[in-house]
C-alpha positions as YAML, in Angstrom:
chain: A
units: angstrom
residues:
- id: 1
  name: UNK
  ca: [-14.10, 19.54, 18.81]
- id: 2
  name: UNK
  ca: [-17.08, 19.49, 16.47]
- id: 3
  name: UNK
  ca: [-16.14, 22.62, 14.56]
- id: 4
  name: UNK
  ca: [-12.76, 21.27, 13.56]
- id: 5
  name: UNK
  ca: [-14.55, 19.16, 10.94]
- id: 6
  name: UNK
  ca: [-15.18, 20.51, 7.45]
- id: 7
  name: UNK
  ca: [-18.64, 20.60, 5.95]
- id: 8
  name: UNK
  ca: [-21.98, 21.02, 7.68]
- id: 9
  name: UNK
  ca: [-22.95, 17.39, 7.08]
- id: 10
  name: UNK
  ca: [-19.76, 16.19, 8.76]
- id: 11
  name: UNK
  ca: [-20.19, 18.49, 11.76]
- id: 12
  name: UNK
  ca: [-23.79, 17.41, 12.21]
- id: 13
  name: UNK
  ca: [-22.96, 13.72, 11.71]
- id: 14
  name: UNK
  ca: [-20.09, 13.93, 14.18]
- id: 15
  name: UNK
  ca: [-22.39, 15.59, 16.73]
- id: 16
  name: UNK
  ca: [-24.92, 12.80, 16.30]
- id: 17
  name: UNK
  ca: [-22.28, 10.15, 16.96]
- id: 18
  name: UNK
  ca: [-21.00, 12.02, 20.01]
- id: 19
  name: UNK
  ca: [-24.51, 12.48, 21.39]
- id: 20
  name: UNK
  ca: [-25.71, 8.93, 20.85]
- id: 21
  name: UNK
  ca: [-22.66, 7.27, 22.38]
- id: 22
  name: UNK
  ca: [-23.02, 9.44, 25.49]
- id: 23
  name: UNK
  ca: [-26.74, 8.78, 25.74]
- id: 24
  name: UNK
  ca: [-26.93, 5.11, 24.73]
- id: 25
  name: UNK
  ca: [-23.45, 3.96, 25.70]
- id: 26
  name: UNK
  ca: [-22.74, 2.67, 22.19]
- id: 27
  name: UNK
  ca: [-22.21, 3.86, 18.64]
- id: 28
  name: UNK
  ca: [-25.09, 3.19, 16.27]
- id: 29
  name: UNK
  ca: [-24.54, 1.03, 13.20]
- id: 30
  name: UNK
  ca: [-26.45, 3.76, 11.34]
- id: 31
  name: UNK
  ca: [-25.58, 7.14, 12.89]
- id: 32
  name: UNK
  ca: [-28.73, 8.68, 11.37]
- id: 33
  name: UNK
  ca: [-31.07, 6.24, 13.11]
- id: 34
  name: UNK
  ca: [-32.15, 8.82, 15.69]
- id: 35
  name: UNK
  ca: [-35.34, 10.80, 16.41]
- id: 36
  name: UNK
  ca: [-35.98, 13.83, 14.20]
- id: 37
  name: UNK
  ca: [-35.98, 16.15, 17.19]
- id: 38
  name: UNK
  ca: [-32.38, 15.21, 18.00]
- id: 39
  name: UNK
  ca: [-31.19, 16.13, 14.51]
- id: 40
  name: UNK
  ca: [-33.15, 19.38, 14.57]
- id: 41
  name: UNK
  ca: [-31.83, 20.34, 17.99]
- id: 42
  name: UNK
  ca: [-28.18, 19.67, 17.13]
- id: 43
  name: UNK
  ca: [-28.51, 21.49, 13.81]
- id: 44
  name: UNK
  ca: [-29.88, 24.53, 15.63]
- id: 45
  name: UNK
  ca: [-26.99, 24.44, 18.12]
- id: 46
  name: UNK
  ca: [-24.51, 24.29, 15.24]
- id: 47
  name: UNK
  ca: [-26.34, 27.05, 13.31]
- id: 48
  name: UNK
  ca: [-27.04, 24.70, 10.41]
- id: 49
  name: UNK
  ca: [-30.12, 25.94, 8.55]
- id: 50
  name: UNK
  ca: [-30.91, 22.70, 6.71]
- id: 51
  name: UNK
  ca: [-30.67, 19.60, 8.94]
- id: 52
  name: UNK
  ca: [-31.32, 17.37, 5.91]
- id: 53
  name: UNK
  ca: [-27.69, 17.90, 4.86]
- id: 54
  name: UNK
  ca: [-26.88, 15.13, 7.34]
- id: 55
  name: UNK
  ca: [-28.04, 12.63, 4.72]
- id: 56
  name: UNK
  ca: [-24.69, 13.17, 2.99]
- id: 57
  name: UNK
  ca: [-22.94, 11.92, 6.11]
- id: 58
  name: UNK
  ca: [-24.19, 8.42, 5.35]
- id: 59
  name: UNK
  ca: [-22.48, 8.36, 1.95]
- id: 60
  name: UNK
  ca: [-18.93, 7.74, 3.20]
- id: 61
  name: UNK
  ca: [-18.67, 5.07, 5.86]
- id: 62
  name: UNK
  ca: [-14.94, 5.62, 6.28]
- id: 63
  name: UNK
  ca: [-15.66, 9.11, 7.66]
- id: 64
  name: UNK
  ca: [-18.06, 7.64, 10.21]
- id: 65
  name: UNK
  ca: [-15.39, 5.17, 11.35]
- id: 66
  name: UNK
  ca: [-12.79, 7.95, 11.59]
- id: 67
  name: UNK
  ca: [-15.14, 10.01, 13.75]
- id: 68
  name: UNK
  ca: [-15.88, 7.01, 15.96]
- id: 69
  name: UNK
  ca: [-12.16, 6.49, 16.51]
- id: 70
  name: UNK
  ca: [-11.65, 10.20, 17.27]
- id: 71
  name: UNK
  ca: [-14.40, 10.21, 19.89]
- id: 72
  name: UNK
  ca: [-12.95, 7.07, 21.52]
- id: 73
  name: UNK
  ca: [-9.52, 8.70, 21.76]
- id: 74
  name: UNK
  ca: [-10.83, 12.03, 23.05]
- id: 75
  name: UNK
  ca: [-13.02, 10.60, 25.82]
- id: 76
  name: UNK
  ca: [-11.28, 7.32, 26.54]
- id: 77
  name: UNK
  ca: [-14.29, 5.21, 25.59]
- id: 78
  name: UNK
  ca: [-13.72, 1.47, 25.33]
- id: 79
  name: UNK
  ca: [-15.69, -1.51, 24.09]
- id: 80
  name: UNK
  ca: [-17.35, -3.43, 26.90]
- id: 81
  name: UNK
  ca: [-15.24, -6.46, 25.99]
- id: 82
  name: UNK
  ca: [-12.12, -4.48, 26.87]
- id: 83
  name: UNK
  ca: [-13.47, -3.74, 30.35]
- id: 84
  name: UNK
  ca: [-15.06, -7.13, 31.01]
- id: 85
  name: UNK
  ca: [-12.38, -8.12, 33.54]
- id: 86
  name: UNK
  ca: [-13.00, -4.96, 35.58]
- id: 87
  name: UNK
  ca: [-16.75, -5.66, 35.64]
- id: 88
  name: UNK
  ca: [-16.06, -9.25, 36.74]
- id: 89
  name: UNK
  ca: [-13.89, -7.98, 39.61]
- id: 90
  name: UNK
  ca: [-16.61, -5.53, 40.68]
- id: 91
  name: UNK
  ca: [-19.28, -8.24, 40.72]
- id: 92
  name: UNK
  ca: [-17.02, -10.73, 42.50]
- id: 93
  name: UNK
  ca: [-16.16, -8.20, 45.22]
- id: 94
  name: UNK
  ca: [-19.79, -7.30, 45.72]
- id: 95
  name: UNK
  ca: [-20.83, -10.95, 45.84]
- id: 96
  name: UNK
  ca: [-18.36, -11.62, 48.66]
- id: 97
  name: UNK
  ca: [-19.40, -8.61, 50.73]
- id: 98
  name: UNK
  ca: [-23.19, -8.51, 50.19]
- id: 99
  name: UNK
  ca: [-26.03, -11.00, 50.25]
- id: 100
  name: UNK
  ca: [-27.60, -10.47, 46.84]
- id: 101
  name: UNK
  ca: [-29.03, -12.66, 44.11]
- id: 102
  name: UNK
  ca: [-27.37, -12.80, 40.71]
- id: 103
  name: UNK
  ca: [-30.26, -10.79, 39.25]
- id: 104
  name: UNK
  ca: [-29.82, -8.09, 41.88]
- id: 105
  name: UNK
  ca: [-26.12, -7.86, 41.05]
- id: 106
  name: UNK
  ca: [-26.90, -7.58, 37.36]
- id: 107
  name: UNK
  ca: [-29.54, -4.90, 37.97]
- id: 108
  name: UNK
  ca: [-27.13, -2.88, 40.12]
- id: 109
  name: UNK
  ca: [-24.44, -3.03, 37.43]
- id: 110
  name: UNK
  ca: [-26.84, -1.99, 34.67]
- id: 111
  name: UNK
  ca: [-28.25, 0.88, 36.72]
- id: 112
  name: UNK
  ca: [-24.82, 2.30, 37.53]
- id: 113
  name: UNK
  ca: [-23.59, 2.07, 33.92]
- id: 114
  name: UNK
  ca: [-26.77, 3.51, 32.40]
- id: 115
  name: UNK
  ca: [-26.89, 6.39, 34.87]
- id: 116
  name: UNK
  ca: [-23.33, 7.45, 34.03]
- id: 117
  name: UNK
  ca: [-24.33, 7.71, 30.38]
- id: 118
  name: UNK
  ca: [-27.71, 9.39, 30.90]
- id: 119
  name: UNK
  ca: [-26.84, 12.02, 33.52]
- id: 120
  name: UNK
  ca: [-25.35, 14.66, 31.15]
- id: 121
  name: UNK
  ca: [-28.54, 14.68, 29.07]
- id: 122
  name: UNK
  ca: [-31.08, 15.41, 31.81]
- id: 123
  name: UNK
  ca: [-30.86, 19.22, 31.53]
- id: 124
  name: UNK
  ca: [-31.27, 18.90, 27.75]
- id: 125
  name: UNK
  ca: [-34.39, 16.78, 28.07]
- id: 126
  name: UNK
  ca: [-35.90, 18.85, 30.84]
- id: 127
  name: UNK
  ca: [-35.17, 22.35, 29.54]
- id: 128
  name: UNK
  ca: [-33.80, 22.62, 26.02]
- id: 129
  name: UNK
  ca: [-36.18, 20.46, 23.98]
- id: 130
  name: UNK
  ca: [-39.70, 21.97, 23.76]
- id: 131
  name: UNK
  ca: [-41.94, 18.97, 24.46]
- id: 132
  name: UNK
  ca: [-45.71, 18.87, 24.42]
- id: 133
  name: UNK
  ca: [-48.00, 16.15, 25.70]
- id: 134
  name: UNK
  ca: [-51.49, 14.72, 25.54]
- id: 135
  name: UNK
  ca: [-53.37, 14.37, 28.85]
- id: 136
  name: UNK
  ca: [-52.08, 10.79, 29.07]
- id: 137
  name: UNK
  ca: [-48.49, 11.89, 28.56]
- id: 138
  name: UNK
  ca: [-48.49, 14.98, 30.78]
- id: 139
  name: UNK
  ca: [-47.56, 13.10, 34.00]
- id: 140
  name: UNK
  ca: [-44.49, 11.70, 32.23]
- id: 141
  name: UNK
  ca: [-43.49, 15.13, 30.95]
- id: 142
  name: UNK
  ca: [-43.95, 16.63, 34.43]
- id: 143
  name: UNK
  ca: [-41.76, 13.87, 35.90]
- id: 144
  name: UNK
  ca: [-39.00, 14.62, 33.36]
- id: 145
  name: UNK
  ca: [-39.13, 18.34, 34.22]
- id: 146
  name: UNK
  ca: [-38.73, 17.51, 37.91]
- id: 147
  name: UNK
  ca: [-35.70, 15.24, 37.49]
- id: 148
  name: UNK
  ca: [-32.84, 17.80, 37.55]
- id: 149
  name: UNK
  ca: [-34.01, 19.22, 40.88]
- id: 150
  name: UNK
  ca: [-34.58, 15.79, 42.43]
- id: 151
  name: UNK
  ca: [-31.24, 14.45, 41.25]
- id: 152
  name: UNK
  ca: [-29.47, 17.40, 42.85]
- id: 153
  name: UNK
  ca: [-30.66, 16.34, 46.30]
- id: 154
  name: UNK
  ca: [-28.81, 14.06, 48.65]
- id: 155
  name: UNK
  ca: [-32.01, 12.16, 49.47]
- id: 156
  name: UNK
  ca: [-35.32, 11.80, 47.67]
- id: 157
  name: UNK
  ca: [-38.39, 10.56, 49.52]
- id: 158
  name: UNK
  ca: [-40.99, 8.31, 47.96]
- id: 159
  name: UNK
  ca: [-43.62, 11.00, 48.51]
- id: 160
  name: UNK
  ca: [-41.66, 13.28, 46.15]
- id: 161
  name: UNK
  ca: [-41.72, 11.00, 43.11]
- id: 162
  name: UNK
  ca: [-44.51, 9.96, 40.76]
- id: 163
  name: UNK
  ca: [-45.13, 6.45, 42.00]
- id: 164
  name: UNK
  ca: [-47.60, 5.66, 39.22]
- id: 165
  name: UNK
  ca: [-44.68, 5.64, 36.77]
- id: 166
  name: UNK
  ca: [-42.68, 3.15, 38.83]
- id: 167
  name: UNK
  ca: [-44.01, -0.15, 37.55]
- id: 168
  name: UNK
  ca: [-42.80, -3.71, 37.04]
- id: 169
  name: UNK
  ca: [-39.20, -4.46, 37.93]
- id: 170
  name: UNK
  ca: [-38.53, -0.75, 38.44]
- id: 171
  name: UNK
  ca: [-40.46, -0.79, 41.72]
- id: 172
  name: UNK
  ca: [-37.84, -2.95, 43.42]
- id: 173
  name: UNK
  ca: [-34.92, -1.03, 41.94]
- id: 174
  name: UNK
  ca: [-36.36, 2.34, 42.93]
- id: 175
  name: UNK
  ca: [-37.82, 1.61, 46.37]
- id: 176
  name: UNK
  ca: [-36.24, -1.53, 47.78]
- id: 177
  name: UNK
  ca: [-32.47, -0.99, 47.73]
- id: 178
  name: UNK
  ca: [-30.79, -2.37, 50.85]
- id: 179
  name: UNK
  ca: [-28.82, 0.86, 51.40]
- id: 180
  name: UNK
  ca: [-31.89, 3.11, 51.28]
- id: 181
  name: UNK
  ca: [-33.17, 4.86, 54.36]
- id: 182
  name: UNK
  ca: [-36.82, 4.18, 55.22]
- id: 183
  name: UNK
  ca: [-39.13, 6.21, 53.03]
- id: 184
  name: UNK
  ca: [-36.39, 7.11, 50.54]
- id: 185
  name: UNK
  ca: [-35.83, 6.00, 46.94]
- id: 186
  name: UNK
  ca: [-32.86, 5.35, 44.67]
- id: 187
  name: UNK
  ca: [-32.90, 8.60, 42.72]
- id: 188
  name: UNK
  ca: [-30.73, 7.27, 39.91]
- id: 189
  name: UNK
  ca: [-32.96, 4.25, 39.32]
- id: 190
  name: UNK
  ca: [-36.00, 6.55, 39.43]
- id: 191
  name: UNK
  ca: [-34.46, 8.83, 36.78]
- id: 192
  name: UNK
  ca: [-33.88, 5.86, 34.48]
- id: 193
  name: UNK
  ca: [-37.43, 4.68, 35.15]
- id: 194
  name: UNK
  ca: [-38.82, 8.09, 34.13]
- id: 195
  name: UNK
  ca: [-36.69, 8.18, 30.99]
- id: 196
  name: UNK
  ca: [-37.98, 4.75, 30.01]
- id: 197
  name: UNK
  ca: [-41.53, 6.05, 30.52]
- id: 198
  name: UNK
  ca: [-40.66, 9.05, 28.32]
- id: 199
  name: UNK
  ca: [-39.38, 6.74, 25.60]
- id: 200
  name: UNK
  ca: [-42.61, 4.76, 25.79]
- id: 201
  name: UNK
  ca: [-44.72, 7.92, 25.66]
- id: 202
  name: UNK
  ca: [-42.81, 9.22, 22.64]
- id: 203
  name: UNK
  ca: [-43.42, 5.97, 20.80]
- id: 204
  name: UNK
  ca: [-47.14, 6.19, 21.57]
- id: 205
  name: UNK
  ca: [-47.15, 9.91, 20.65]
- id: 206
  name: UNK
  ca: [-48.40, 10.83, 24.09]
- id: 207
  name: UNK
  ca: [-45.34, 13.11, 24.31]
- id: 208
  name: UNK
  ca: [-44.06, 14.95, 21.25]
- id: 209
  name: UNK
  ca: [-41.55, 17.61, 20.24]
- id: 210
  name: UNK
  ca: [-43.15, 20.93, 19.37]
- id: 211
  name: UNK
  ca: [-42.18, 22.65, 16.09]
- id: 212
  name: UNK
  ca: [-39.94, 19.79, 14.98]
- id: 213
  name: UNK
  ca: [-38.81, 20.03, 11.37]
- id: 214
  name: UNK
  ca: [-39.20, 16.84, 9.40]
- id: 215
  name: UNK
  ca: [-35.68, 16.71, 7.97]
- id: 216
  name: UNK
  ca: [-36.11, 13.16, 6.62]
- id: 217
  name: UNK
  ca: [-38.56, 14.45, 4.03]
- id: 218
  name: UNK
  ca: [-36.29, 17.11, 2.62]
- id: 219
  name: UNK
  ca: [-34.03, 17.01, -0.36]
- id: 220
  name: UNK
  ca: [-30.74, 18.71, -0.89]
...
């Protein structure tokens, strides 16, 4: 699908759009507004020697729109507004059959939708991208490495997760679901919690990508 596009900058730009919509659940207004490591990784997969060529992708907005439309058609993606009625029906049905607060219903909906987007990227995060960490970030990196194996299980016990990462509102989502067996956790909510901790650690430079090329500083 990617290789049907002409020009390295178009193939790399298309890959960025495809990756971000699957990971974030939306297309970015600026397709190049992504971490350097993502550009470098995709360029390596596509055998593109100079990732900075992607700068040319920003020069023609019509191409970006065409690629967005192509990805929507190929994968059946829709705007949330187009599926709003289906979400309303889901929430209404759950409200009639379960005793939950409005916040709990919202949290459940967000967790389900975010997990569907994030799941394909766990092997990439855990295995393909060479991360390093400071002592403060190492527990987060270890938790990310453990996710694929934990997610593959039918049940995950609280003793098997890194509880120190489950803070704030995540604690209730991870450990207090009404359908959970005693001593077990919601593995999907835990995965999202760990990924949020990874995002935080990356911002604070407690976790970093090893040998990342700084494509934004190149010319060409």
